[in-house]
CSV table of C-alpha atoms in Angstrom, one decimal:
chain,number,residue,atom,x,y,z
A,1,ASP,CA,24.4,-3.4,47.0
A,2,ALA,CA,22.8,-1.9,50.1
A,3,LYS,CA,19.6,-2.7,50.6
A,4,THR,CA,16.5,-0.2,50.1
A,5,THR,CA,13.0,-0.7,52.3
A,6,GLN,CA,9.6,0.4,50.7
A,7,PRO,CA,6.0,0.2,51.4
A,8,ASN,CA,4.4,-1.7,48.8
A,9,SER,CA,1.8,0.4,47.4
A,10,MET,CA,0.7,3.8,48.4
A,11,GLU,CA,-2.6,6.0,47.4
A,12,SER,CA,-3.0,9.7,46.2
A,13,ASN,CA,-5.6,11.9,45.0
A,14,GLU,CA,-5.1,14.0,42.2
A,15,GLU,CA,-3.4,17.3,42.5
A,16,GLU,CA,-2.2,16.8,45.9
A,17,PRO,CA,1.2,16.2,47.1
A,18,VAL,CA,2.5,12.5,48.0
A,19,HIS,CA,5.7,11.6,49.5
A,20,LEU,CA,7.0,8.5,49.0
A,21,PRO,CA,9.2,7.2,51.5
A,22,CYS,CA,12.2,4.9,51.2
A,23,ASN,CA,14.6,3.5,54.3
A,24,HIS,CA,18.2,2.2,54.0
A,25,SER,CA,20.0,2.0,57.0
A,26,THR,CA,22.9,0.6,55.6
A,27,ILE,CA,24.0,3.4,53.3
A,28,SER,CA,27.3,3.8,52.5
A,29,GLY,CA,29.1,7.1,52.3
A,30,THR,CA,29.8,6.6,48.6
A,31,ASP,CA,25.7,5.3,47.7
A,32,TYR,CA,24.0,7.7,45.8
A,33,ILE,CA,20.6,8.0,46.2
A,34,HIS,CA,18.3,7.0,42.8
A,35,TRP,CA,14.8,7.0,42.0
A,36,TYR,CA,13.0,5.6,38.6
A,37,ARG,CA,9.5,5.4,37.7
A,38,GLN,CA,7.7,2.7,36.0
A,39,LEU,CA,4.5,3.6,34.1
A,40,PRO,CA,2.1,0.5,33.1
A,41,SER,CA,3.8,-1.4,30.0
A,42,GLN,CA,6.7,1.3,30.1
A,43,GLY,CA,10.9,1.1,30.5
A,44,PRO,CA,11.8,3.0,33.9
A,45,GLU,CA,12.3,6.0,33.7
A,46,TYR,CA,14.8,8.2,36.1
A,47,VAL,CA,13.3,10.4,38.2
A,48,ILE,CA,15.7,12.1,40.3
A,49,HIS,CA,19.0,11.5,42.5
A,50,GLY,CA,20.7,12.7,45.3
A,51,LEU,CA,23.7,12.3,47.9
A,52,THR,CA,23.9,14.7,50.8
A,53,SER,CA,21.6,17.5,50.1
A,54,ASN,CA,18.2,17.6,49.0
A,55,VAL,CA,17.6,18.3,45.3
A,56,ASN,CA,14.7,19.4,43.1
A,57,ASN,CA,13.9,19.1,39.3
A,58,ARG,CA,11.2,19.1,37.1
A,59,MET,CA,9.6,15.9,37.7
A,60,ALA,CA,9.9,15.9,41.7
A,61,SER,CA,11.9,17.1,45.1
A,62,LEU,CA,14.1,14.2,47.1
A,63,ALA,CA,14.7,15.0,50.4
A,64,ILE,CA,17.6,13.3,52.7
A,65,ALA,CA,17.7,12.9,56.1
A,66,GLU,CA,20.7,14.1,57.9
A,67,ASP,CA,22.0,10.8,58.5
A,68,ARG,CA,21.2,9.5,55.1
A,69,LYS,CA,19.7,6.6,56.5
A,70,SER,CA,16.1,7.3,54.8
A,71,SER,CA,14.8,9.8,52.0
A,72,THR,CA,11.6,10.5,50.8
A,73,LEU,CA,10.4,11.5,47.1
A,74,ILE,CA,8.2,14.1,47.4
A,75,LEU,CA,5.6,14.7,44.1
A,76,HIS,CA,4.3,18.4,44.8
A,77,ARG,CA,1.2,17.8,42.7
A,78,ALA,CA,-0.3,14.3,41.5
A,79,THR,CA,-1.5,13.4,38.2
A,80,LEU,CA,-3.0,10.3,36.9
A,81,ARG,CA,-0.1,10.1,34.7
A,82,ASP,CA,2.0,9.5,38.0
A,83,ALA,CA,0.5,6.6,39.0
A,84,ALA,CA,3.2,4.3,38.4
A,85,VAL,CA,5.9,1.5,40.6
A,86,TYR,CA,8.6,4.1,41.9
A,87,TYR,CA,12.1,2.6,42.8
A,88,CYS,CA,14.1,3.8,45.5
A,89,ILE,CA,17.9,2.2,44.5
A,90,LEU,CA,21.4,2.7,46.0
A,91,ARG,CA,24.1,3.0,43.9
A,92,ASP,CA,28.0,3.4,44.0
A,93,LEU,CA,28.9,2.2,41.2
A,94,GLY,CA,28.0,-0.6,38.6
A,95,MET,CA,24.4,-1.5,37.3
A,96,LEU,CA,21.3,-0.4,39.1
A,97,THR,CA,19.3,-2.8,41.5
A,98,PHE,CA,15.7,-2.8,41.1
A,99,GLY,CA,14.1,-4.1,44.3
A,100,GLY,CA,10.0,-4.3,45.0
A,101,GLY,CA,9.4,-0.5,44.4
A,102,THR,CA,6.1,1.5,45.8
A,103,ARG,CA,3.0,1.0,43.2
A,104,LEU,CA,1.4,4.6,43.8
A,105,MET,CA,-2.0,4.8,42.5
A,106,VAL,CA,-3.9,8.1,42.1
A,107,LYS,CA,-7.1,8.9,42.5
A,108,PRO,CA,-9.1,11.3,40.5
P,1,ASN,CA,18.2,13.1,19.8
P,2,ALA,CA,16.4,9.4,19.8
P,3,GLY,CA,16.0,7.8,22.9
P,4,VAL,CA,17.0,3.8,23.6
P,5,MET,CA,15.5,1.9,21.2
P,6,GLN,CA,14.4,-1.6,21.5
P,7,ASN,CA,12.9,-3.8,18.4
P,8,PRO,CA,10.7,-6.1,18.2
P,9,ARG,CA,8.0,-4.8,20.3
P,10,HIS,CA,6.3,-7.9,20.6
P,11,LEU,CA,8.1,-11.1,19.4
P,12,VAL,CA,6.3,-14.2,19.7
P,13,ARG,CA,7.9,-17.8,19.1
P,14,ARG,CA,7.1,-21.6,19.5
P,15,ARG,CA,9.2,-23.1,21.7
P,16,GLY,CA,12.4,-24.3,20.5
P,17,GLN,CA,12.6,-21.2,18.4
P,18,GLU,CA,15.5,-18.8,18.9
P,19,ALA,CA,14.8,-15.2,19.8
P,20,ARG,CA,16.8,-12.2,18.6
P,21,LEU,CA,16.2,-9.0,20.8
P,22,ARG,CA,17.6,-5.6,19.3
P,23,CYS,CA,18.9,-2.6,21.4
P,24,SER,CA,19.8,0.3,19.7
P,25,PRO,CA,21.3,2.8,22.7
P,26,MET,CA,21.1,6.7,22.7
P,27,LYS,CA,23.7,8.4,20.1
P,28,GLY,CA,27.1,8.6,22.4
P,29,HIS,CA,26.6,5.6,24.7
P,30,SER,CA,28.9,3.3,24.5
P,31,HIS,CA,26.9,0.8,28.2
P,32,VAL,CA,24.2,-1.4,27.9
P,33,TYR,CA,22.5,-3.1,29.8
P,34,TRP,CA,20.2,-6.1,29.6
P,35,TYR,CA,17.0,-6.2,32.4
P,36,ARG,CA,14.8,-9.2,32.4
P,37,GLN,CA,11.2,-8.4,33.4
P,38,LEU,CA,8.9,-11.6,34.7
P,39,PRO,CA,5.3,-10.8,34.9
P,40,GLU,CA,4.3,-9.5,38.3
P,41,GLU,CA,8.1,-9.2,39.3
P,42,GLY,CA,10.7,-6.7,39.7
P,43,LEU,CA,13.3,-6.1,37.1
P,44,LYS,CA,16.2,-8.3,37.6
P,45,PHE,CA,19.9,-7.5,35.8
P,46,MET,CA,21.5,-9.7,33.2
P,47,VAL,CA,24.1,-8.5,31.5
P,48,TYR,CA,26.2,-5.4,31.2
P,49,LEU,CA,28.2,-4.4,27.7
P,50,GLN,CA,30.4,-2.0,26.5
P,51,LYS,CA,31.4,-2.0,23.2
P,52,GLU,CA,32.7,-5.5,21.9
P,53,ASN,CA,33.0,-6.5,25.3
P,54,ILE,CA,31.1,-8.1,27.9
P,55,ILE,CA,31.6,-6.2,31.5
P,56,ASP,CA,29.4,-8.2,33.7
P,57,GLU,CA,27.1,-11.2,32.8
P,58,SER,CA,26.5,-12.2,36.5
P,59,GLY,CA,22.9,-12.3,35.8
P,60,MET,CA,22.6,-14.2,32.6
P,61,PRO,CA,21.0,-17.7,32.7
P,62,LYS,CA,23.8,-20.3,32.1
P,63,GLU,CA,22.2,-21.4,29.4
P,64,ARG,CA,20.7,-20.5,26.1
P,65,PHE,CA,21.4,-17.0,26.5
P,66,SER,CA,24.1,-14.7,24.5
P,67,ALA,CA,24.3,-11.2,24.7
P,68,GLU,CA,26.7,-9.1,22.5
P,69,PHE,CA,27.5,-5.4,21.5
P,70,PRO,CA,29.1,-5.2,18.0
P,71,LYS,CA,31.5,-2.1,17.0
P,72,GLU,CA,28.9,-1.5,14.5
P,73,GLY,CA,24.9,-1.6,15.0
P,74,PRO,CA,22.8,-2.4,17.9
P,75,SER,CA,23.2,-4.9,20.9
P,76,ILE,CA,21.6,-8.4,20.3
P,77,LEU,CA,20.1,-10.5,23.2
P,78,ARG,CA,20.2,-13.8,22.0
P,79,ILE,CA,17.7,-16.5,23.2
P,80,GLN,CA,18.2,-20.3,22.1
P,81,GLN,CA,15.6,-23.2,22.3
P,82,VAL,CA,13.2,-20.8,23.8
P,83,VAL,CA,10.8,-22.5,26.4
P,84,ARG,CA,7.7,-21.2,28.0
P,85,GLY,CA,9.3,-19.9,31.0
P,86,ASP,CA,11.4,-17.5,29.6
P,87,SER,CA,8.1,-15.1,28.4
P,88,ALA,CA,9.1,-11.8,29.9
P,89,ALA,CA,9.6,-7.9,28.8
P,90,TYR,CA,12.9,-7.4,28.4
P,91,PHE,CA,14.7,-4.3,28.6
P,92,CYS,CA,17.6,-2.8,27.5
P,93,ALA,CA,19.3,0.8,29.2
P,94,SER,CA,22.0,2.9,28.0
P,95,SER,CA,24.8,4.9,29.5
P,96,PRO,CA,27.6,7.2,27.8
P,97,SER,CA,30.1,5.9,30.4
P,98,GLN,CA,30.0,3.6,33.1
P,99,LEU,CA,27.2,4.1,35.9
P,100,VAL,CA,28.6,5.8,38.7
P,101,GLY,CA,27.1,7.6,41.5
P,102,GLY,CA,25.4,9.9,40.0
P,103,THR,CA,25.0,8.8,36.2
P,104,GLU,CA,21.9,8.1,35.1
P,105,ALA,CA,20.6,5.4,33.1
P,106,PHE,CA,18.0,5.5,29.8
P,107,PHE,CA,16.1,2.9,29.1
P,108,GLY,CA,14.3,1.2,25.8
P,109,GLN,CA,10.5,0.7,26.1
P,110,GLY,CA,11.7,-2.7,26.2
P,111,THR,CA,10.5,-6.3,24.0
P,112,ARG,CA,7.7,-8.4,25.1
P,113,LEU,CA,8.6,-11.9,24.6
P,114,THR,CA,5.9,-14.6,24.4
P,115,VAL,CA,6.7,-18.4,24.4
P,116,VAL,CA,3.5,-20.2,22.6
């Protein structure tokens, strides 16, 4: 699987937007970019995915660079409930391979 | 539509005992994936099963661990003769079909195994 690189941790203030970066310079043409998050003591939860175009859903937005070598998960207004580990995963076929992710801390 | 159900949520076993972890996938899902998360570590893939078939077990330890997904009933992850190093959270995920490109997986809340 192509590898992703994410910062180990990030901090945000409540009610402010959060931009979580992910680098994936070895992405292949058929790899989808997926984001999952894991809240404390819970199982991973799907957030969003995309291939080439930017994507929006009720949870977040995904901005994909034109060359697809990086992407950014955008939480428009962070809440305390968004404190979690966020995983950026590339997948073409088969199981999800989790890296270290970014631990997002949200300050009130 | 109930989500992926795992039970028990917490399991305590003495060294040498057997642990059985159950996973009921979402309704209509016939593909199941098991992951293990050691304390303060990331999720590691263990095994991928379809009904009555093991598709990929490349992440399963060679000894003491086995998994099944029968035609009827939940998927079972079985750990024989548990050791302290088996203490971890075990997560199950399901999908309606093989995970390709844009397909999402749905995870359960996990079983936290503690070996004493």
